[in-house]
Every structure is written in C-alpha cells, then in structure tokens.
Amino acid sequence: MTSRKNIFPFSDEKKFISLAFSFGILALLTALLTLTSPVENNPTATAPDNGTFFVTRIIDGDTIEVNGKYKVRYIGIDAPEMSSPIECYAEAATQENSRLVLGKQIEMQKDVSETDRYGRLLRYVYVDGISINESLVKNGFALATPYPPDVSQQAMLSALEEEAQIHERGLWGSCDLEAKVEGVQDVGECSIKGNISINGEKVYHLPGQRYYTQTQIDESAGEKYFCTEEEAQQSGWRKSKI
C-alpha cells in the first residue's frame, strides 16, 4: 500500500504556522484599534457651517434642537428658565420661540465660539432673513445678555431690550424684574444661593429676589452658597433675572 504523502513537509509546515500566527496577531490588533477608536457620541460638538437646518424641537425660550441632533443656544440673549421653579414668563417665551421656528427651515450664523460649556452650538438664528435673537428681545421674551467673546451683535440687542423695556413689552410689563445694578454687590453672611437647573444652568439668587425663598440648595448636587456676587460669577454662576 502506497503511503499518503504529507502535504506539509516539515519546513513548509513551520512557515505556514508562522504565517497564520502573524495574520492572527494582525487581526487582533485591527479589532482592538476599532474598539478603541474615538466615536462621535456628542453630535452637537461639531456641525457643518452651511447646510439645511430644520428645527425639530423647542427646549426653552432660547434653546432649540435642529435636524434631530444639534442643540443650539441663541447668542446674546437670555430667556426665563423652564427650570424648577419656572421663572416668570418662561412658558410664554418658550411658546413664542416655538411659534417662530418650530418645524421651519433656519439659517445659522456663528460669532466666535463654536459651542458653550454644555456642548450646545452658539448661533444667531434666522428665518426668512429675520433674526430670531432680535425678535425675542424686541418683544420682551428675552433679555439682551452678553457672553464674551460672542458679542458682535450685542449693541443692537441691547438697543432692542431698551425699547422693549420702555414700552413694557412681554416680561417687562408682566414680571417684577429687579432693576439692573452696576458693579458687584456684597450681601454678606454667605446667603447667595447658587442653584443648578435641570438643564445644567448655574444661576444664583439674592435675598429679596422672587425665587430666593423657594430655592433649595443641594450641596451634594454641586449647588452651593456664596458670600459675594463676585465669588458666584467667578465660579461660573450667573445672576437670576428676577
């Protein structure tokens, strides 16, 4: 009986095993690189400069979602918060924002910054050439609030706010807004309440302001008391509008 010839002579078999081992290592490295490659898990962080944008959700009076994934914060304005407690005129501002942009195609214009600390795109927003930022301030649904370095349109927004205030439009005629005071105030005894809203906004309340008494501070959640407004502002909090 003729013996079956070995298809892998000893030397060739060693070469085959070595080659197979090398391919196995290469496949393993490729898999590891794929698993550890950075994944875009925050689509808001980058957005095309140009393109078609449709408003798919209204978050509040100054924040929207476009194309189902990008959160956009209007530059240079500040609408009342839909947080707990809901600030005066917050629901009206949110409804007006919805009326102006929900389901509509918009154009977006960047100033200096791409996003804010929460990863939201910072933009001036337009519908058919009309500035939504300006419209909300002009009709008293938002305040003109500068957030440097994005201030290229702040002079116009401030002028529109003054007009709304004179004519008592919107929140200027409906809410007990505390008069704006220049400079830093010291209320003493570390009684300034640094609250964090459900949207992550850091807002501080002074004794005597509308929501001071009902604002509860949860230090385990990062909220805190401050001794001065300067301390609060340096820590990233802004003053409540009412």
JSON list of C-alpha atoms in Angstrom, two decimals:
[
{"chain": "A", "resi": 1, "resn": "MET", "atom": "CA", "xyz": [0.00, 0.00, 0.00]},
{"chain": "A", "resi": 2, "resn": "THR", "atom": "CA", "xyz": [1.36, 3.33, -1.02]},
{"chain": "A", "resi": 3, "resn": "SER", "atom": "CA", "xyz": [1.75, 5.70, 1.95]},
{"chain": "A", "resi": 4, "resn": "ARG", "atom": "CA", "xyz": [-0.04, 9.06, 1.76]},
{"chain": "A", "resi": 5, "resn": "LYS", "atom": "CA", "xyz": [2.36, 11.88, 1.00]},
{"chain": "A", "resi": 6, "resn": "ASN", "atom": "CA", "xyz": [2.49, 14.64, 3.62]},
{"chain": "A", "resi": 7, "resn": "ILE", "atom": "CA", "xyz": [1.20, 17.84, 2.02]},
{"chain": "A", "resi": 8, "resn": "PHE", "atom": "CA", "xyz": [3.20, 19.88, 4.53]},
{"chain": "A", "resi": 9, "resn": "PRO", "atom": "CA", "xyz": [6.83, 18.92, 4.61]},
{"chain": "A", "resi": 10, "resn": "PHE", "atom": "CA", "xyz": [8.27, 19.83, 7.99]},
{"chain": "A", "resi": 11, "resn": "SER", "atom": "CA", "xyz": [9.97, 23.06, 6.91]},
{"chain": "A", "resi": 12, "resn": "ASP", "atom": "CA", "xyz": [6.94, 24.26, 4.92]},
{"chain": "A", "resi": 13, "resn": "GLU", "atom": "CA", "xyz": [4.60, 23.44, 7.81]},
{"chain": "A", "resi": 14, "resn": "LYS", "atom": "CA", "xyz": [6.62, 25.67, 10.15]},
{"chain": "A", "resi": 15, "resn": "LYS", "atom": "CA", "xyz": [6.37, 28.52, 7.66]},
{"chain": "A", "resi": 16, "resn": "PHE", "atom": "CA", "xyz": [2.59, 28.06, 7.38]},
{"chain": "A", "resi": 17, "resn": "ILE", "atom": "CA", "xyz": [2.12, 28.08, 11.15]},
{"chain": "A", "resi": 18, "resn": "SER", "atom": "CA", "xyz": [4.29, 31.19, 11.48]},
{"chain": "A", "resi": 19, "resn": "LEU", "atom": "CA", "xyz": [2.34, 32.97, 8.75]},
{"chain": "A", "resi": 20, "resn": "ALA", "atom": "CA", "xyz": [-1.02, 32.02, 10.29]},
{"chain": "A", "resi": 21, "resn": "PHE", "atom": "CA", "xyz": [0.15, 33.27, 13.68]},
{"chain": "A", "resi": 22, "resn": "SER", "atom": "CA", "xyz": [1.21, 36.61, 12.14]},
{"chain": "A", "resi": 23, "resn": "PHE", "atom": "CA", "xyz": [-2.18, 37.04, 10.46]},
{"chain": "A", "resi": 24, "resn": "GLY", "atom": "CA", "xyz": [-3.89, 36.25, 13.76]},
{"chain": "A", "resi": 25, "resn": "ILE", "atom": "CA", "xyz": [-1.92, 38.95, 15.59]},
{"chain": "A", "resi": 26, "resn": "LEU", "atom": "CA", "xyz": [-2.70, 41.46, 12.83]},
{"chain": "A", "resi": 27, "resn": "ALA", "atom": "CA", "xyz": [-6.43, 40.68, 13.01]},
{"chain": "A", "resi": 28, "resn": "LEU", "atom": "CA", "xyz": [-6.39, 41.09, 16.80]},
{"chain": "A", "resi": 29, "resn": "LEU", "atom": "CA", "xyz": [-4.64, 44.47, 16.61]},
{"chain": "A", "resi": 30, "resn": "THR", "atom": "CA", "xyz": [-7.13, 45.67, 13.98]},
{"chain": "A", "resi": 31, "resn": "ALA", "atom": "CA", "xyz": [-10.04, 44.68, 16.21]},
{"chain": "A", "resi": 32, "resn": "LEU", "atom": "CA", "xyz": [-8.53, 46.46, 19.22]},
{"chain": "A", "resi": 33, "resn": "LEU", "atom": "CA", "xyz": [-7.93, 49.64, 17.23]},
{"chain": "A", "resi": 34, "resn": "THR", "atom": "CA", "xyz": [-11.54, 49.58, 16.02]},
{"chain": "A", "resi": 35, "resn": "LEU", "atom": "CA", "xyz": [-12.86, 49.22, 19.56]},
{"chain": "A", "resi": 36, "resn": "THR", "atom": "CA", "xyz": [-10.69, 52.00, 20.96]},
{"chain": "A", "resi": 37, "resn": "SER", "atom": "CA", "xyz": [-11.15, 54.50, 18.13]},
{"chain": "A", "resi": 38, "resn": "PRO", "atom": "CA", "xyz": [-12.95, 57.67, 19.22]},
{"chain": "A", "resi": 39, "resn": "VAL", "atom": "CA", "xyz": [-16.68, 57.58, 18.50]},
{"chain": "A", "resi": 40, "resn": "GLU", "atom": "CA", "xyz": [-18.70, 60.68, 17.83]},
{"chain": "A", "resi": 41, "resn": "ASN", "atom": "CA", "xyz": [-21.02, 60.47, 20.85]},
{"chain": "A", "resi": 42, "resn": "ASN", "atom": "CA", "xyz": [-21.75, 64.17, 21.03]},
{"chain": "A", "resi": 43, "resn": "PRO", "atom": "CA", "xyz": [-23.06, 65.27, 17.64]},
{"chain": "A", "resi": 44, "resn": "THR", "atom": "CA", "xyz": [-23.69, 68.78, 18.95]},
{"chain": "A", "resi": 45, "resn": "ALA", "atom": "CA", "xyz": [-19.94, 69.37, 19.29]},
{"chain": "A", "resi": 46, "resn": "THR", "atom": "CA", "xyz": [-19.47, 69.66, 15.52]},
{"chain": "A", "resi": 47, "resn": "ALA", "atom": "CA", "xyz": [-21.85, 70.88, 12.87]},
{"chain": "A", "resi": 48, "resn": "PRO", "atom": "CA", "xyz": [-21.45, 71.99, 9.27]},
{"chain": "A", "resi": 49, "resn": "ASP", "atom": "CA", "xyz": [-21.05, 75.73, 8.77]},
{"chain": "A", "resi": 50, "resn": "ASN", "atom": "CA", "xyz": [-23.53, 75.65, 5.92]},
{"chain": "A", "resi": 51, "resn": "GLY", "atom": "CA", "xyz": [-26.43, 73.40, 5.12]},
{"chain": "A", "resi": 52, "resn": "THR", "atom": "CA", "xyz": [-30.13, 72.92, 5.58]},
{"chain": "A", "resi": 53, "resn": "PHE", "atom": "CA", "xyz": [-31.33, 73.04, 9.16]},
{"chain": "A", "resi": 54, "resn": "PHE", "atom": "CA", "xyz": [-34.86, 72.30, 10.34]},
{"chain": "A", "resi": 55, "resn": "VAL", "atom": "CA", "xyz": [-36.00, 72.95, 13.91]},
{"chain": "A", "resi": 56, "resn": "THR", "atom": "CA", "xyz": [-37.19, 69.64, 15.32]},
{"chain": "A", "resi": 57, "resn": "ARG", "atom": "CA", "xyz": [-37.66, 70.53, 18.99]},
{"chain": "A", "resi": 58, "resn": "ILE", "atom": "CA", "xyz": [-38.05, 73.56, 21.26]},
{"chain": "A", "resi": 59, "resn": "ILE", "atom": "CA", "xyz": [-36.19, 73.22, 24.54]},
{"chain": "A", "resi": 60, "resn": "ASP", "atom": "CA", "xyz": [-36.99, 76.64, 26.02]},
{"chain": "A", "resi": 61, "resn": "GLY", "atom": "CA", "xyz": [-37.12, 80.29, 25.08]},
{"chain": "A", "resi": 62, "resn": "ASP", "atom": "CA", "xyz": [-33.52, 80.49, 23.87]},
{"chain": "A", "resi": 63, "resn": "THR", "atom": "CA", "xyz": [-32.56, 76.91, 23.00]},
{"chain": "A", "resi": 64, "resn": "ILE", "atom": "CA", "xyz": [-33.65, 74.61, 20.18]},
{"chain": "A", "resi": 65, "resn": "GLU", "atom": "CA", "xyz": [-32.77, 71.31, 18.54]},
{"chain": "A", "resi": 66, "resn": "VAL", "atom": "CA", "xyz": [-32.17, 71.13, 14.79]},
{"chain": "A", "resi": 67, "resn": "ASN", "atom": "CA", "xyz": [-32.10, 68.16, 12.43]},
{"chain": "A", "resi": 68, "resn": "GLY", "atom": "CA", "xyz": [-32.94, 65.91, 15.37]},
{"chain": "A", "resi": 69, "resn": "LYS", "atom": "CA", "xyz": [-29.44, 66.07, 16.85]},
{"chain": "A", "resi": 70, "resn": "TYR", "atom": "CA", "xyz": [-27.87, 69.54, 17.19]},
{"chain": "A", "resi": 71, "resn": "LYS", "atom": "CA", "xyz": [-28.76, 71.61, 20.26]},
{"chain": "A", "resi": 72, "resn": "VAL", "atom": "CA", "xyz": [-28.48, 75.32, 19.51]},
{"chain": "A", "resi": 73, "resn": "ARG", "atom": "CA", "xyz": [-28.29, 78.13, 22.07]},
{"chain": "A", "resi": 74, "resn": "TYR", "atom": "CA", "xyz": [-29.16, 81.59, 20.76]},
{"chain": "A", "resi": 75, "resn": "ILE", "atom": "CA", "xyz": [-26.25, 84.02, 21.16]},
{"chain": "A", "resi": 76, "resn": "GLY", "atom": "CA", "xyz": [-26.54, 87.24, 23.15]},
{"chain": "A", "resi": 77, "resn": "ILE", "atom": "CA", "xyz": [-29.91, 86.66, 24.76]},
{"chain": "A", "resi": 78, "resn": "ASP", "atom": "CA", "xyz": [-31.31, 85.03, 27.88]},
{"chain": "A", "resi": 79, "resn": "ALA", "atom": "CA", "xyz": [-34.92, 83.87, 28.20]},
{"chain": "A", "resi": 80, "resn": "PRO", "atom": "CA", "xyz": [-36.60, 82.98, 31.52]},
{"chain": "A", "resi": 81, "resn": "GLU", "atom": "CA", "xyz": [-35.78, 79.45, 32.69]},
{"chain": "A", "resi": 82, "resn": "MET", "atom": "CA", "xyz": [-38.15, 76.48, 32.36]},
{"chain": "A", "resi": 83, "resn": "SER", "atom": "CA", "xyz": [-36.49, 75.02, 35.45]},
{"chain": "A", "resi": 84, "resn": "SER", "atom": "CA", "xyz": [-37.77, 74.42, 38.95]},
{"chain": "A", "resi": 85, "resn": "PRO", "atom": "CA", "xyz": [-39.18, 76.81, 39.92]},
{"chain": "A", "resi": 86, "resn": "ILE", "atom": "CA", "xyz": [-40.35, 78.01, 36.49]},
{"chain": "A", "resi": 87, "resn": "GLU", "atom": "CA", "xyz": [-39.37, 81.66, 36.11]},
{"chain": "A", "resi": 88, "resn": "CYS", "atom": "CA", "xyz": [-41.84, 84.40, 35.25]},
{"chain": "A", "resi": 89, "resn": "TYR", "atom": "CA", "xyz": [-42.67, 84.46, 31.53]},
{"chain": "A", "resi": 90, "resn": "ALA", "atom": "CA", "xyz": [-40.71, 81.26, 30.81]},
{"chain": "A", "resi": 91, "resn": "GLU", "atom": "CA", "xyz": [-43.70, 79.44, 29.34]},
{"chain": "A", "resi": 92, "resn": "ALA", "atom": "CA", "xyz": [-44.66, 82.43, 27.19]},
{"chain": "A", "resi": 93, "resn": "ALA", "atom": "CA", "xyz": [-41.08, 82.74, 25.91]},
{"chain": "A", "resi": 94, "resn": "THR", "atom": "CA", "xyz": [-40.94, 79.04, 25.07]},
{"chain": "A", "resi": 95, "resn": "GLN", "atom": "CA", "xyz": [-44.26, 79.24, 23.23]},
{"chain": "A", "resi": 96, "resn": "GLU", "atom": "CA", "xyz": [-43.11, 82.28, 21.27]},
{"chain": "A", "resi": 97, "resn": "ASN", "atom": "CA", "xyz": [-39.88, 80.54, 20.31]},
{"chain": "A", "resi": 98, "resn": "SER", "atom": "CA", "xyz": [-41.95, 77.59, 19.12]},
{"chain": "A", "resi": 99, "resn": "ARG", "atom": "CA", "xyz": [-44.21, 79.85, 17.07]},
{"chain": "A", "resi": 100, "resn": "LEU", "atom": "CA", "xyz": [-41.23, 81.48, 15.41]},
{"chain": "A", "resi": 101, "resn": "VAL", "atom": "CA", "xyz": [-39.13, 78.46, 14.47]},
{"chain": "A", "resi": 102, "resn": "LEU", "atom": "CA", "xyz": [-40.61, 75.01, 15.18]},
{"chain": "A", "resi": 103, "resn": "GLY", "atom": "CA", "xyz": [-40.78, 72.91, 12.01]},
{"chain": "A", "resi": 104, "resn": "LYS", "atom": "CA", "xyz": [-39.22, 75.67, 9.96]},
{"chain": "A", "resi": 105, "resn": "GLN", "atom": "CA", "xyz": [-36.02, 75.84, 7.95]},
{"chain": "A", "resi": 106, "resn": "ILE", "atom": "CA", "xyz": [-33.49, 78.19, 9.53]},
{"chain": "A", "resi": 107, "resn": "GLU", "atom": "CA", "xyz": [-30.13, 79.74, 8.78]},
{"chain": "A", "resi": 108, "resn": "MET", "atom": "CA", "xyz": [-27.47, 79.83, 11.47]},
{"chain": "A", "resi": 109, "resn": "GLN", "atom": "CA", "xyz": [-24.59, 82.26, 11.91]},
{"chain": "A", "resi": 110, "resn": "LYS", "atom": "CA", "xyz": [-21.62, 81.72, 14.19]},
{"chain": "A", "resi": 111, "resn": "ASP", "atom": "CA", "xyz": [-19.87, 84.50, 16.12]},
{"chain": "A", "resi": 112, "resn": "VAL", "atom": "CA", "xyz": [-16.57, 83.48, 17.75]},
{"chain": "A", "resi": 113, "resn": "SER", "atom": "CA", "xyz": [-17.25, 80.37, 19.83]},
{"chain": "A", "resi": 114, "resn": "GLU", "atom": "CA", "xyz": [-18.43, 77.09, 18.35]},
{"chain": "A", "resi": 115, "resn": "THR", "atom": "CA", "xyz": [-20.16, 75.77, 21.47]},
{"chain": "A", "resi": 116, "resn": "ASP", "atom": "CA", "xyz": [-20.84, 76.67, 25.09]},
{"chain": "A", "resi": 117, "resn": "ARG", "atom": "CA", "xyz": [-19.73, 74.67, 28.13]},
{"chain": "A", "resi": 118, "resn": "TYR", "atom": "CA", "xyz": [-22.71, 72.34, 27.70]},
{"chain": "A", "resi": 119, "resn": "GLY", "atom": "CA", "xyz": [-21.78, 71.43, 24.12]},
{"chain": "A", "resi": 120, "resn": "ARG", "atom": "CA", "xyz": [-24.59, 73.45, 22.56]},
{"chain": "A", "resi": 121, "resn": "LEU", "atom": "CA", "xyz": [-23.91, 75.28, 19.31]},
{"chain": "A", "resi": 122, "resn": "LEU", "atom": "CA", "xyz": [-23.81, 79.06, 19.78]},
{"chain": "A", "resi": 123, "resn": "ARG", "atom": "CA", "xyz": [-25.58, 80.75, 16.88]},
{"chain": "A", "resi": 124, "resn": "TYR", "atom": "CA", "xyz": [-27.58, 83.69, 15.62]},
{"chain": "A", "resi": 125, "resn": "VAL", "atom": "CA", "xyz": [-30.68, 82.15, 14.05]},
{"chain": "A", "resi": 126, "resn": "TYR", "atom": "CA", "xyz": [-32.69, 83.47, 11.10]},
{"chain": "A", "resi": 127, "resn": "VAL", "atom": "CA", "xyz": [-35.99, 82.53, 9.45]},
{"chain": "A", "resi": 128, "resn": "ASP", "atom": "CA", "xyz": [-36.52, 84.10, 6.03]},
{"chain": "A", "resi": 129, "resn": "GLY", "atom": "CA", "xyz": [-33.84, 86.67, 6.87]},
{"chain": "A", "resi": 130, "resn": "ILE", "atom": "CA", "xyz": [-35.44, 87.70, 10.18]},
{"chain": "A", "resi": 131, "resn": "SER", "atom": "CA", "xyz": [-33.26, 87.44, 13.29]},
{"chain": "A", "resi": 132, "resn": "ILE", "atom": "CA", "xyz": [-34.93, 85.28, 15.94]},
{"chain": "A", "resi": 133, "resn": "ASN", "atom": "CA", "xyz": [-32.48, 86.51, 18.59]},
{"chain": "A", "resi": 134, "resn": "GLU", "atom": "CA", "xyz": [-33.53, 90.10, 17.92]},
{"chain": "A", "resi": 135, "resn": "SER", "atom": "CA", "xyz": [-37.24, 89.29, 17.70]},
{"chain": "A", "resi": 136, "resn": "LEU", "atom": "CA", "xyz": [-37.32, 87.63, 21.13]},
{"chain": "A", "resi": 137, "resn": "VAL", "atom": "CA", "xyz": [-35.56, 90.57, 22.78]},
{"chain": "A", "resi": 138, "resn": "LYS", "atom": "CA", "xyz": [-37.54, 93.24, 20.92]},
{"chain": "A", "resi": 139, "resn": "ASN", "atom": "CA", "xyz": [-40.87, 91.77, 22.03]},
{"chain": "A", "resi": 140, "resn": "GLY", "atom": "CA", "xyz": [-39.86, 91.18, 25.63]},
{"chain": "A", "resi": 141, "resn": "PHE", "atom": "CA", "xyz": [-39.49, 87.40, 25.58]},
{"chain": "A", "resi": 142, "resn": "ALA", "atom": "CA", "xyz": [-35.77, 87.51, 26.43]},
{"chain": "A", "resi": 143, "resn": "LEU", "atom": "CA", "xyz": [-33.12, 89.81, 27.83]},
{"chain": "A", "resi": 144, "resn": "ALA", "atom": "CA", "xyz": [-30.05, 91.02, 25.95]},
{"chain": "A", "resi": 145, "resn": "THR", "atom": "CA", "xyz": [-27.24, 89.27, 27.80]},
{"chain": "A", "resi": 146, "resn": "PRO", "atom": "CA", "xyz": [-23.62, 89.44, 26.61]},
{"chain": "A", "resi": 147, "resn": "TYR", "atom": "CA", "xyz": [-21.50, 86.30, 26.76]},
{"chain": "A", "resi": 148, "resn": "PRO", "atom": "CA", "xyz": [-18.00, 87.35, 25.62]},
{"chain": "A", "resi": 149, "resn": "PRO", "atom": "CA", "xyz": [-16.37, 86.84, 23.23]},
{"chain": "A", "resi": 150, "resn": "ASP", "atom": "CA", "xyz": [-19.59, 86.37, 21.20]},
{"chain": "A", "resi": 151, "resn": "VAL", "atom": "CA", "xyz": [-20.73, 89.99, 21.21]},
{"chain": "A", "resi": 152, "resn": "SER", "atom": "CA", "xyz": [-20.67, 91.19, 17.59]},
{"chain": "A", "resi": 153, "resn": "GLN", "atom": "CA", "xyz": [-24.42, 91.94, 17.65]},
{"chain": "A", "resi": 154, "resn": "GLN", "atom": "CA", "xyz": [-24.72, 92.93, 21.29]},
{"chain": "A", "resi": 155, "resn": "ALA", "atom": "CA", "xyz": [-25.16, 96.67, 20.66]},
{"chain": "A", "resi": 156, "resn": "MET", "atom": "CA", "xyz": [-28.26, 96.02, 18.54]},
{"chain": "A", "resi": 157, "resn": "LEU", "atom": "CA", "xyz": [-29.67, 93.53, 21.05]},
{"chain": "A", "resi": 158, "resn": "SER", "atom": "CA", "xyz": [-29.15, 95.98, 23.93]},
{"chain": "A", "resi": 159, "resn": "ALA", "atom": "CA", "xyz": [-30.92, 98.75, 21.99]},
{"chain": "A", "resi": 160, "resn": "LEU", "atom": "CA", "xyz": [-33.88, 96.43, 21.32]},
{"chain": "A", "resi": 161, "resn": "GLU", "atom": "CA", "xyz": [-34.02, 95.50, 25.01]},
{"chain": "A", "resi": 162, "resn": "GLU", "atom": "CA", "xyz": [-34.19, 99.17, 25.98]},
{"chain": "A", "resi": 163, "resn": "GLU", "atom": "CA", "xyz": [-37.04, 99.66, 23.51]},
{"chain": "A", "resi": 164, "resn": "ALA", "atom": "CA", "xyz": [-38.94, 96.68, 24.97]},
{"chain": "A", "resi": 165, "resn": "GLN", "atom": "CA", "xyz": [-38.37, 97.96, 28.50]},
{"chain": "A", "resi": 166, "resn": "ILE", "atom": "CA", "xyz": [-39.64, 101.47, 27.66]},
{"chain": "A", "resi": 167, "resn": "HIS", "atom": "CA", "xyz": [-42.81, 100.08, 26.09]},
{"chain": "A", "resi": 168, "resn": "GLU", "atom": "CA", "xyz": [-43.19, 97.40, 28.82]},
{"chain": "A", "resi": 169, "resn": "ARG", "atom": "CA", "xyz": [-43.41, 94.60, 26.31]},
{"chain": "A", "resi": 170, "resn": "GLY", "atom": "CA", "xyz": [-43.56, 90.99, 27.40]},
{"chain": "A", "resi": 171, "resn": "LEU", "atom": "CA", "xyz": [-41.76, 90.22, 30.62]},
{"chain": "A", "resi": 172, "resn": "TRP", "atom": "CA", "xyz": [-41.02, 93.92, 31.19]},
{"chain": "A", "resi": 173, "resn": "GLY", "atom": "CA", "xyz": [-44.72, 94.55, 31.75]},
{"chain": "A", "resi": 174, "resn": "SER", "atom": "CA", "xyz": [-45.59, 91.23, 33.38]},
{"chain": "A", "resi": 175, "resn": "CYS", "atom": "CA", "xyz": [-42.73, 90.33, 35.71]},
{"chain": "A", "resi": 176, "resn": "ASP", "atom": "CA", "xyz": [-41.28, 92.02, 38.76]},
{"chain": "A", "resi": 177, "resn": "LEU", "atom": "CA", "xyz": [-37.82, 92.39, 37.28]},
{"chain": "A", "resi": 178, "resn": "GLU", "atom": "CA", "xyz": [-35.19, 93.64, 39.66]},
{"chain": "A", "resi": 179, "resn": "ALA", "atom": "CA", "xyz": [-33.54, 96.83, 38.43]},
{"chain": "A", "resi": 180, "resn": "LYS", "atom": "CA", "xyz": [-30.11, 96.25, 36.96]},
{"chain": "A", "resi": 181, "resn": "VAL", "atom": "CA", "xyz": [-27.39, 97.40, 39.31]},
{"chain": "A", "resi": 182, "resn": "GLU", "atom": "CA", "xyz": [-23.91, 98.18, 38.08]},
{"chain": "A", "resi": 183, "resn": "GLY", "atom": "CA", "xyz": [-20.99, 96.72, 39.96]},
{"chain": "A", "resi": 184, "resn": "VAL", "atom": "CA", "xyz": [-20.64, 93.85, 42.38]},
{"chain": "A", "resi": 185, "resn": "GLN", "atom": "CA", "xyz": [-22.87, 93.58, 45.43]},
{"chain": "A", "resi": 186, "resn": "ASP", "atom": "CA", "xyz": [-21.95, 92.00, 48.72]},
{"chain": "A", "resi": 187, "resn": "VAL", "atom": "CA", "xyz": [-24.99, 90.64, 50.57]},
{"chain": "A", "resi": 188, "resn": "GLY", "atom": "CA", "xyz": [-22.91, 89.23, 53.42]},
{"chain": "A", "resi": 189, "resn": "GLU", "atom": "CA", "xyz": [-23.29, 86.07, 55.54]},
{"chain": "A", "resi": 190, "resn": "CYS", "atom": "CA", "xyz": [-22.76, 83.83, 52.50]},
{"chain": "A", "resi": 191, "resn": "SER", "atom": "CA", "xyz": [-26.50, 83.81, 51.80]},
{"chain": "A", "resi": 192, "resn": "ILE", "atom": "CA", "xyz": [-26.39, 83.88, 47.99]},
{"chain": "A", "resi": 193, "resn": "LYS", "atom": "CA", "xyz": [-27.96, 80.67, 46.70]},
{"chain": "A", "resi": 194, "resn": "GLY", "atom": "CA", "xyz": [-26.13, 79.03, 43.79]},
{"chain": "A", "resi": 195, "resn": "ASN", "atom": "CA", "xyz": [-28.73, 76.82, 42.11]},
{"chain": "A", "resi": 196, "resn": "ILE", "atom": "CA", "xyz": [-28.21, 74.40, 39.19]},
{"chain": "A", "resi": 197, "resn": "SER", "atom": "CA", "xyz": [-31.24, 73.96, 36.92]},
{"chain": "A", "resi": 198, "resn": "ILE", "atom": "CA", "xyz": [-32.36, 70.71, 35.33]},
{"chain": "A", "resi": 199, "resn": "ASN", "atom": "CA", "xyz": [-30.66, 71.90, 32.12]},
{"chain": "A", "resi": 200, "resn": "GLY", "atom": "CA", "xyz": [-27.35, 72.39, 33.92]},
{"chain": "A", "resi": 201, "resn": "GLU", "atom": "CA", "xyz": [-27.60, 76.20, 34.01]},
{"chain": "A", "resi": 202, "resn": "LYS", "atom": "CA", "xyz": [-25.89, 77.73, 37.06]},
{"chain": "A", "resi": 203, "resn": "VAL", "atom": "CA", "xyz": [-28.00, 80.60, 38.43]},
{"chain": "A", "resi": 204, "resn": "TYR", "atom": "CA", "xyz": [-27.60, 82.41, 41.74]},
{"chain": "A", "resi": 205, "resn": "HIS", "atom": "CA", "xyz": [-30.40, 84.08, 43.71]},
{"chain": "A", "resi": 206, "resn": "LEU", "atom": "CA", "xyz": [-30.05, 87.05, 46.06]},
{"chain": "A", "resi": 207, "resn": "PRO", "atom": "CA", "xyz": [-32.15, 87.60, 49.20]},
{"chain": "A", "resi": 208, "resn": "GLY", "atom": "CA", "xyz": [-35.23, 89.54, 48.16]},
{"chain": "A", "resi": 209, "resn": "GLN", "atom": "CA", "xyz": [-35.38, 88.14, 44.64]},
{"chain": "A", "resi": 210, "resn": "ARG", "atom": "CA", "xyz": [-38.58, 86.43, 43.56]},
{"chain": "A", "resi": 211, "resn": "TYR", "atom": "CA", "xyz": [-37.44, 82.81, 43.82]},
{"chain": "A", "resi": 212, "resn": "TYR", "atom": "CA", "xyz": [-34.91, 83.16, 46.63]},
{"chain": "A", "resi": 213, "resn": "THR", "atom": "CA", "xyz": [-37.10, 81.72, 49.40]},
{"chain": "A", "resi": 214, "resn": "GLN", "atom": "CA", "xyz": [-38.31, 78.68, 47.48]},
{"chain": "A", "resi": 215, "resn": "THR", "atom": "CA", "xyz": [-34.90, 77.82, 46.03]},
{"chain": "A", "resi": 216, "resn": "GLN", "atom": "CA", "xyz": [-33.39, 74.89, 47.93]},
{"chain": "A", "resi": 217, "resn": "ILE", "atom": "CA", "xyz": [-29.65, 74.23, 47.81]},
{"chain": "A", "resi": 218, "resn": "ASP", "atom": "CA", "xyz": [-28.46, 70.64, 47.40]},
{"chain": "A", "resi": 219, "resn": "GLU", "atom": "CA", "xyz": [-24.72, 70.71, 48.01]},
{"chain": "A", "resi": 220, "resn": "SER", "atom": "CA", "xyz": [-24.38, 67.02, 47.06]},
{"chain": "A", "resi": 221, "resn": "ALA", "atom": "CA", "xyz": [-25.52, 68.00, 43.55]},
{"chain": "A", "resi": 222, "resn": "GLY", "atom": "CA", "xyz": [-22.89, 70.73, 43.26]},
{"chain": "A", "resi": 223, "resn": "GLU", "atom": "CA", "xyz": [-25.10, 73.61, 44.40]},
{"chain": "A", "resi": 224, "resn": "LYS", "atom": "CA", "xyz": [-23.66, 75.99, 46.97]},
{"chain": "A", "resi": 225, "resn": "TYR", "atom": "CA", "xyz": [-23.92, 79.21, 48.92]},
{"chain": "A", "resi": 226, "resn": "PHE", "atom": "CA", "xyz": [-21.77, 82.22, 48.04]},
{"chain": "A", "resi": 227, "resn": "CYS", "atom": "CA", "xyz": [-20.71, 85.21, 50.12]},
{"chain": "A", "resi": 228, "resn": "THR", "atom": "CA", "xyz": [-20.48, 87.69, 47.24]},
{"chain": "A", "resi": 229, "resn": "GLU", "atom": "CA", "xyz": [-21.76, 88.01, 43.70]},
{"chain": "A", "resi": 230, "resn": "GLU", "atom": "CA", "xyz": [-18.17, 88.24, 42.52]},
{"chain": "A", "resi": 231, "resn": "GLU", "atom": "CA", "xyz": [-17.43, 84.83, 44.04]},
{"chain": "A", "resi": 232, "resn": "ALA", "atom": "CA", "xyz": [-20.52, 83.34, 42.38]},
{"chain": "A", "resi": 233, "resn": "GLN", "atom": "CA", "xyz": [-19.66, 84.79, 38.98]},
{"chain": "A", "resi": 234, "resn": "GLN", "atom": "CA", "xyz": [-16.05, 83.62, 39.15]},
{"chain": "A", "resi": 235, "resn": "SER", "atom": "CA", "xyz": [-17.35, 80.13, 39.91]},
{"chain": "A", "resi": 236, "resn": "GLY", "atom": "CA", "xyz": [-19.45, 80.10, 36.75]},
{"chain": "A", "resi": 237, "resn": "TRP", "atom": "CA", "xyz": [-22.86, 81.16, 38.07]},
{"chain": "A", "resi": 238, "resn": "ARG", "atom": "CA", "xyz": [-24.94, 83.99, 36.64]},
{"chain": "A", "resi": 239, "resn": "LYS", "atom": "CA", "xyz": [-27.47, 86.17, 38.43]},
{"chain": "A", "resi": 240, "resn": "SER", "atom": "CA", "xyz": [-31.17, 85.29, 38.29]},
{"chain": "A", "resi": 241, "resn": "LYS", "atom": "CA", "xyz": [-33.10, 87.80, 36.19]},
{"chain": "A", "resi": 242, "resn": "ILE", "atom": "CA", "xyz": [-35.97, 88.09, 38.69]}
]
